[in-house]
Amino acid sequence: AKDAGRNRVRFFSPAMQIAIEARLALEHALRRALREEELRLYFQPQIDQHGRYIGAEALVRWHSREQGTLIPPMQFIPLAEETGLILGLGQWVVREACQQLKAWEADPQTRELQLAVNVSARQLQQPDFVAQIRDSLAESGANPARLKLELTESAFLANTQQIDERMKQLRALGVSFSLDDFGTGFSSLSYLKRLPFDQLKIDQAFVRDVTTDPNDAAIVAAILAMSRSLGLEIIAEGVETEAQRDFLLENGCHGFQGYLFGRPAPIEDLAQVW
Ligand code: C2E
Ligand code: CA
Ligand code: CA
Ligand code: CA
């Protein structure tokens, strides 16, 4: 084992070497993107059972000047999480979102809208996470009741008690919580029981085949029935067709998000719609 340690460098194949360099280059570029404000928030509308807008989810995009393209989050969020860059990125997202909320408050058309922000496990694990949110709300003057934090199961794998405490503090400020990608993990139900969530988001993996796969249809119907009896709000994600929407409506769904209602877009595009 000692020999292996001493000679470690030699074991990198050329392919691995290239992969490592590509990662380093990406990390470097992302660091600069944060500094030089190449990140943008896109907004995807959420609607209720009557087709009224109830809010939006903020989704980050990277407009790379160097590459001249728009880089989707799946190509940099995982790296940001590994390297810790997600902390700065996440703080930027929350600040932007709060400023957007404040701007919406000025217009009667948008005053009531909620804005959902994705928060990754590492962000939530920072000791000063609650203070960060409180400061962003205070600096912007946004109404905390309009801010929703979307968490996935990965946020609870460690130290649930601390997380629980933080969620309670944030709720005391008026912020609400959504359990994202519901149904894809192993223990979503136990988190739902232990932690103070307001909303569930049915993962798009279940919505996709809801009209063709009887198992998915049964799962979605059961999640909807459960959320109703638990008094939880619900959003079905990835709704692309009218048939999917109709199935969801018939089963009592009251929140929808997906390409059928609008793709994530810059705020100017959304403002034209509502
Ligand atoms: P997510 O939170 O599950 O977000 C929903 C994803 O589904 C978004 O992908 C959205 O564009 C996509 N989507 C929405 N409607 C439809 C539809 O009808 N059909 C299909 N096929 N897809 C739809 P996006 O924007 O590429 O984001 C991917 C993931 O990146 C997000 O998944 C989230 O986990 C992460 N992410 C995005 N922004 C942030 C952020 O600000 N912070 C953190 N920590 N993660 C983020
Ligand atoms: Ca989300
Ligand atoms: Ca999701
Ligand atoms: Ca997801």
CSV table of C-alpha atoms in Angstrom, one decimal, residues 61-227:
chain,number,residue,atom,x,y,z
A,61,ARG,CA,-27.9,29.2,-15.9
A,62,TRP,CA,-24.3,29.9,-16.8
A,63,HIS,CA,-23.8,32.2,-19.8
A,64,SER,CA,-20.2,31.5,-20.6
A,65,ARG,CA,-18.6,34.3,-22.5
A,66,GLU,CA,-15.6,32.1,-23.1
A,67,GLN,CA,-17.6,29.3,-24.7
A,68,GLY,CA,-20.3,31.6,-26.0
A,69,THR,CA,-22.9,29.2,-24.8
A,70,LEU,CA,-25.5,28.6,-22.1
A,71,ILE,CA,-24.3,25.9,-19.8
A,72,PRO,CA,-27.1,23.9,-18.1
A,73,PRO,CA,-26.9,23.4,-14.3
A,74,MET,CA,-26.4,19.6,-14.5
A,75,GLN,CA,-23.0,20.4,-16.1
A,76,PHE,CA,-21.7,22.5,-13.2
A,77,ILE,CA,-23.8,22.1,-10.1
A,78,PRO,CA,-22.4,18.7,-9.2
A,79,LEU,CA,-18.8,20.1,-9.5
A,80,ALA,CA,-19.8,23.2,-7.6
A,81,GLU,CA,-21.0,20.9,-4.8
A,82,GLU,CA,-17.8,18.8,-4.7
A,83,THR,CA,-15.6,21.8,-4.7
A,84,GLY,CA,-17.6,23.9,-2.3
A,85,LEU,CA,-18.2,26.6,-4.9
A,86,ILE,CA,-21.9,25.9,-4.3
A,87,LEU,CA,-21.7,28.0,-1.2
A,88,GLY,CA,-20.9,31.2,-3.0
A,89,LEU,CA,-23.1,30.3,-5.9
A,90,GLY,CA,-26.0,29.4,-3.5
A,91,GLN,CA,-25.6,32.7,-1.7
A,92,TRP,CA,-25.7,34.6,-5.0
A,93,VAL,CA,-28.9,32.7,-6.0
A,94,VAL,CA,-30.7,33.5,-2.7
A,95,ARG,CA,-29.7,37.2,-2.9
A,96,GLU,CA,-30.9,37.5,-6.6
A,97,ALA,CA,-34.1,35.7,-5.7
A,98,CYS,CA,-34.9,38.0,-2.8
A,99,GLN,CA,-34.3,41.0,-5.0
A,100,GLN,CA,-36.6,39.6,-7.6
A,101,LEU,CA,-39.3,39.0,-5.0
A,102,LYS,CA,-39.0,42.6,-3.8
A,103,ALA,CA,-39.4,43.8,-7.4
A,104,TRP,CA,-42.6,41.6,-7.7
A,105,GLU,CA,-44.1,43.2,-4.6
A,106,ALA,CA,-44.3,46.5,-6.4
A,107,ASP,CA,-46.8,45.2,-8.9
A,108,PRO,CA,-50.3,44.0,-8.0
A,109,GLN,CA,-50.1,41.4,-10.7
A,110,THR,CA,-47.1,39.7,-9.2
A,111,ARG,CA,-47.3,40.7,-5.5
A,112,GLU,CA,-48.7,37.4,-4.3
A,113,LEU,CA,-46.3,35.2,-6.2
A,114,GLN,CA,-44.0,32.8,-4.4
A,115,LEU,CA,-40.4,32.1,-5.5
A,116,ALA,CA,-38.8,28.7,-5.0
A,117,VAL,CA,-35.1,28.4,-4.7
A,118,ASN,CA,-33.0,25.2,-4.8
A,119,VAL,CA,-30.8,24.7,-1.8
A,120,SER,CA,-28.2,22.0,-1.8
A,121,ALA,CA,-27.1,19.9,1.2
A,122,ARG,CA,-23.8,21.7,1.7
A,123,GLN,CA,-25.5,25.0,1.9
A,124,LEU,CA,-27.9,23.9,4.5
A,125,GLN,CA,-25.0,22.4,6.5
A,126,GLN,CA,-23.3,25.8,6.9
A,127,PRO,CA,-23.6,27.0,10.5
A,128,ASP,CA,-24.6,30.5,9.3
A,129,PHE,CA,-27.1,29.4,6.7
A,130,VAL,CA,-30.0,30.9,8.7
A,131,ALA,CA,-28.2,34.2,9.0
A,132,GLN,CA,-27.5,34.3,5.3
A,133,ILE,CA,-31.2,33.9,4.4
A,134,ARG,CA,-32.2,36.4,7.1
A,135,ASP,CA,-29.6,38.9,5.8
A,136,SER,CA,-30.7,38.5,2.1
A,137,LEU,CA,-34.3,39.0,3.1
A,138,ALA,CA,-33.5,42.1,5.2
A,139,GLU,CA,-31.2,43.6,2.6
A,140,SER,CA,-33.8,43.2,-0.2
A,141,GLY,CA,-36.8,44.0,2.0
A,142,ALA,CA,-38.6,41.0,0.4
A,143,ASN,CA,-41.5,39.3,2.3
A,144,PRO,CA,-40.2,36.0,3.8
A,145,ALA,CA,-43.6,34.4,3.3
A,146,ARG,CA,-43.0,34.6,-0.5
A,147,LEU,CA,-39.7,32.7,-0.3
A,148,LYS,CA,-39.7,28.9,-0.6
A,149,LEU,CA,-36.7,26.7,-0.2
A,150,GLU,CA,-36.5,23.5,-2.1
A,151,LEU,CA,-34.6,20.7,-0.5
A,152,THR,CA,-33.8,17.2,-1.6
A,153,GLU,CA,-33.3,14.1,0.5
A,154,SER,CA,-29.6,14.5,0.2
A,155,ALA,CA,-29.8,17.4,2.6
A,156,PHE,CA,-30.8,15.1,5.5
A,157,LEU,CA,-28.3,12.3,5.2
A,158,ALA,CA,-26.2,13.9,7.9
A,159,ASN,CA,-27.1,15.6,11.2
A,160,THR,CA,-30.8,15.7,10.9
A,161,GLN,CA,-31.2,17.3,14.2
A,162,GLN,CA,-29.2,20.4,13.3
A,163,ILE,CA,-31.1,20.6,10.0
A,164,ASP,CA,-34.4,20.3,11.8
A,165,GLU,CA,-33.4,23.2,14.1
A,166,ARG,CA,-32.4,25.4,11.1
A,167,MET,CA,-35.6,24.7,9.3
A,168,LYS,CA,-37.6,25.6,12.4
A,169,GLN,CA,-35.6,28.9,12.7
A,170,LEU,CA,-36.3,29.7,9.1
A,171,ARG,CA,-40.0,28.9,9.4
A,172,ALA,CA,-40.1,31.2,12.3
A,173,LEU,CA,-39.0,33.9,9.9
A,174,GLY,CA,-41.8,33.0,7.6
A,175,VAL,CA,-39.9,31.1,5.0
A,176,SER,CA,-41.5,27.8,3.7
A,177,PHE,CA,-40.1,24.5,2.5
A,178,SER,CA,-40.7,22.1,-0.3
A,179,LEU,CA,-39.4,18.5,-0.5
A,180,ASP,CA,-38.0,18.3,-4.1
A,181,ASP,CA,-37.9,15.2,-6.3
A,182,PHE,CA,-40.3,13.4,-4.0
A,183,GLY,CA,-40.4,9.6,-4.5
A,184,THR,CA,-36.9,9.2,-6.0
A,185,GLY,CA,-35.1,8.6,-2.8
A,186,PHE,CA,-35.3,5.9,-0.2
A,187,SER,CA,-36.7,7.6,2.8
A,188,SER,CA,-38.6,10.6,1.7
A,189,LEU,CA,-41.6,9.5,3.8
A,190,SER,CA,-39.6,9.4,7.0
A,191,TYR,CA,-38.3,12.9,6.3
A,192,LEU,CA,-41.7,14.1,5.6
A,193,LYS,CA,-42.8,12.8,9.0
A,194,ARG,CA,-39.9,14.3,10.9
A,195,LEU,CA,-39.2,17.6,9.2
A,196,PRO,CA,-41.5,20.7,8.8
A,197,PHE,CA,-42.3,20.7,5.1
A,198,ASP,CA,-45.1,22.8,3.5
A,199,GLN,CA,-45.0,21.3,0.1
A,200,LEU,CA,-44.1,18.2,-1.9
A,201,LYS,CA,-42.8,18.2,-5.5
A,202,ILE,CA,-43.7,15.0,-7.4
A,203,ASP,CA,-40.6,14.1,-9.4
A,204,GLN,CA,-41.0,14.3,-13.1
A,205,ALA,CA,-39.9,10.7,-13.4
A,206,PHE,CA,-43.3,9.7,-12.1
A,207,VAL,CA,-45.2,12.3,-14.1
A,208,ARG,CA,-43.6,11.4,-17.4
A,209,ASP,CA,-45.4,8.0,-17.9
A,210,VAL,CA,-48.4,8.7,-15.8
A,211,THR,CA,-50.8,8.2,-18.7
A,212,THR,CA,-49.2,5.0,-20.0
A,213,ASP,CA,-47.7,3.2,-17.0
A,214,PRO,CA,-50.3,1.9,-14.5
A,215,ASN,CA,-47.7,1.7,-11.8
A,216,ASP,CA,-46.7,5.3,-12.2
A,217,ALA,CA,-50.4,6.3,-12.3
A,218,ALA,CA,-51.0,4.4,-9.0
A,219,ILE,CA,-47.9,6.0,-7.3
A,220,VAL,CA,-48.9,9.5,-8.4
A,221,ALA,CA,-52.5,9.0,-7.3
A,222,ALA,CA,-51.2,7.7,-3.9
A,223,ILE,CA,-48.8,10.6,-3.4
A,224,LEU,CA,-51.7,13.1,-4.2
A,225,ALA,CA,-54.0,11.4,-1.7
A,226,MET,CA,-51.3,11.3,0.9
A,227,SER,CA,-50.4,15.0,0.5
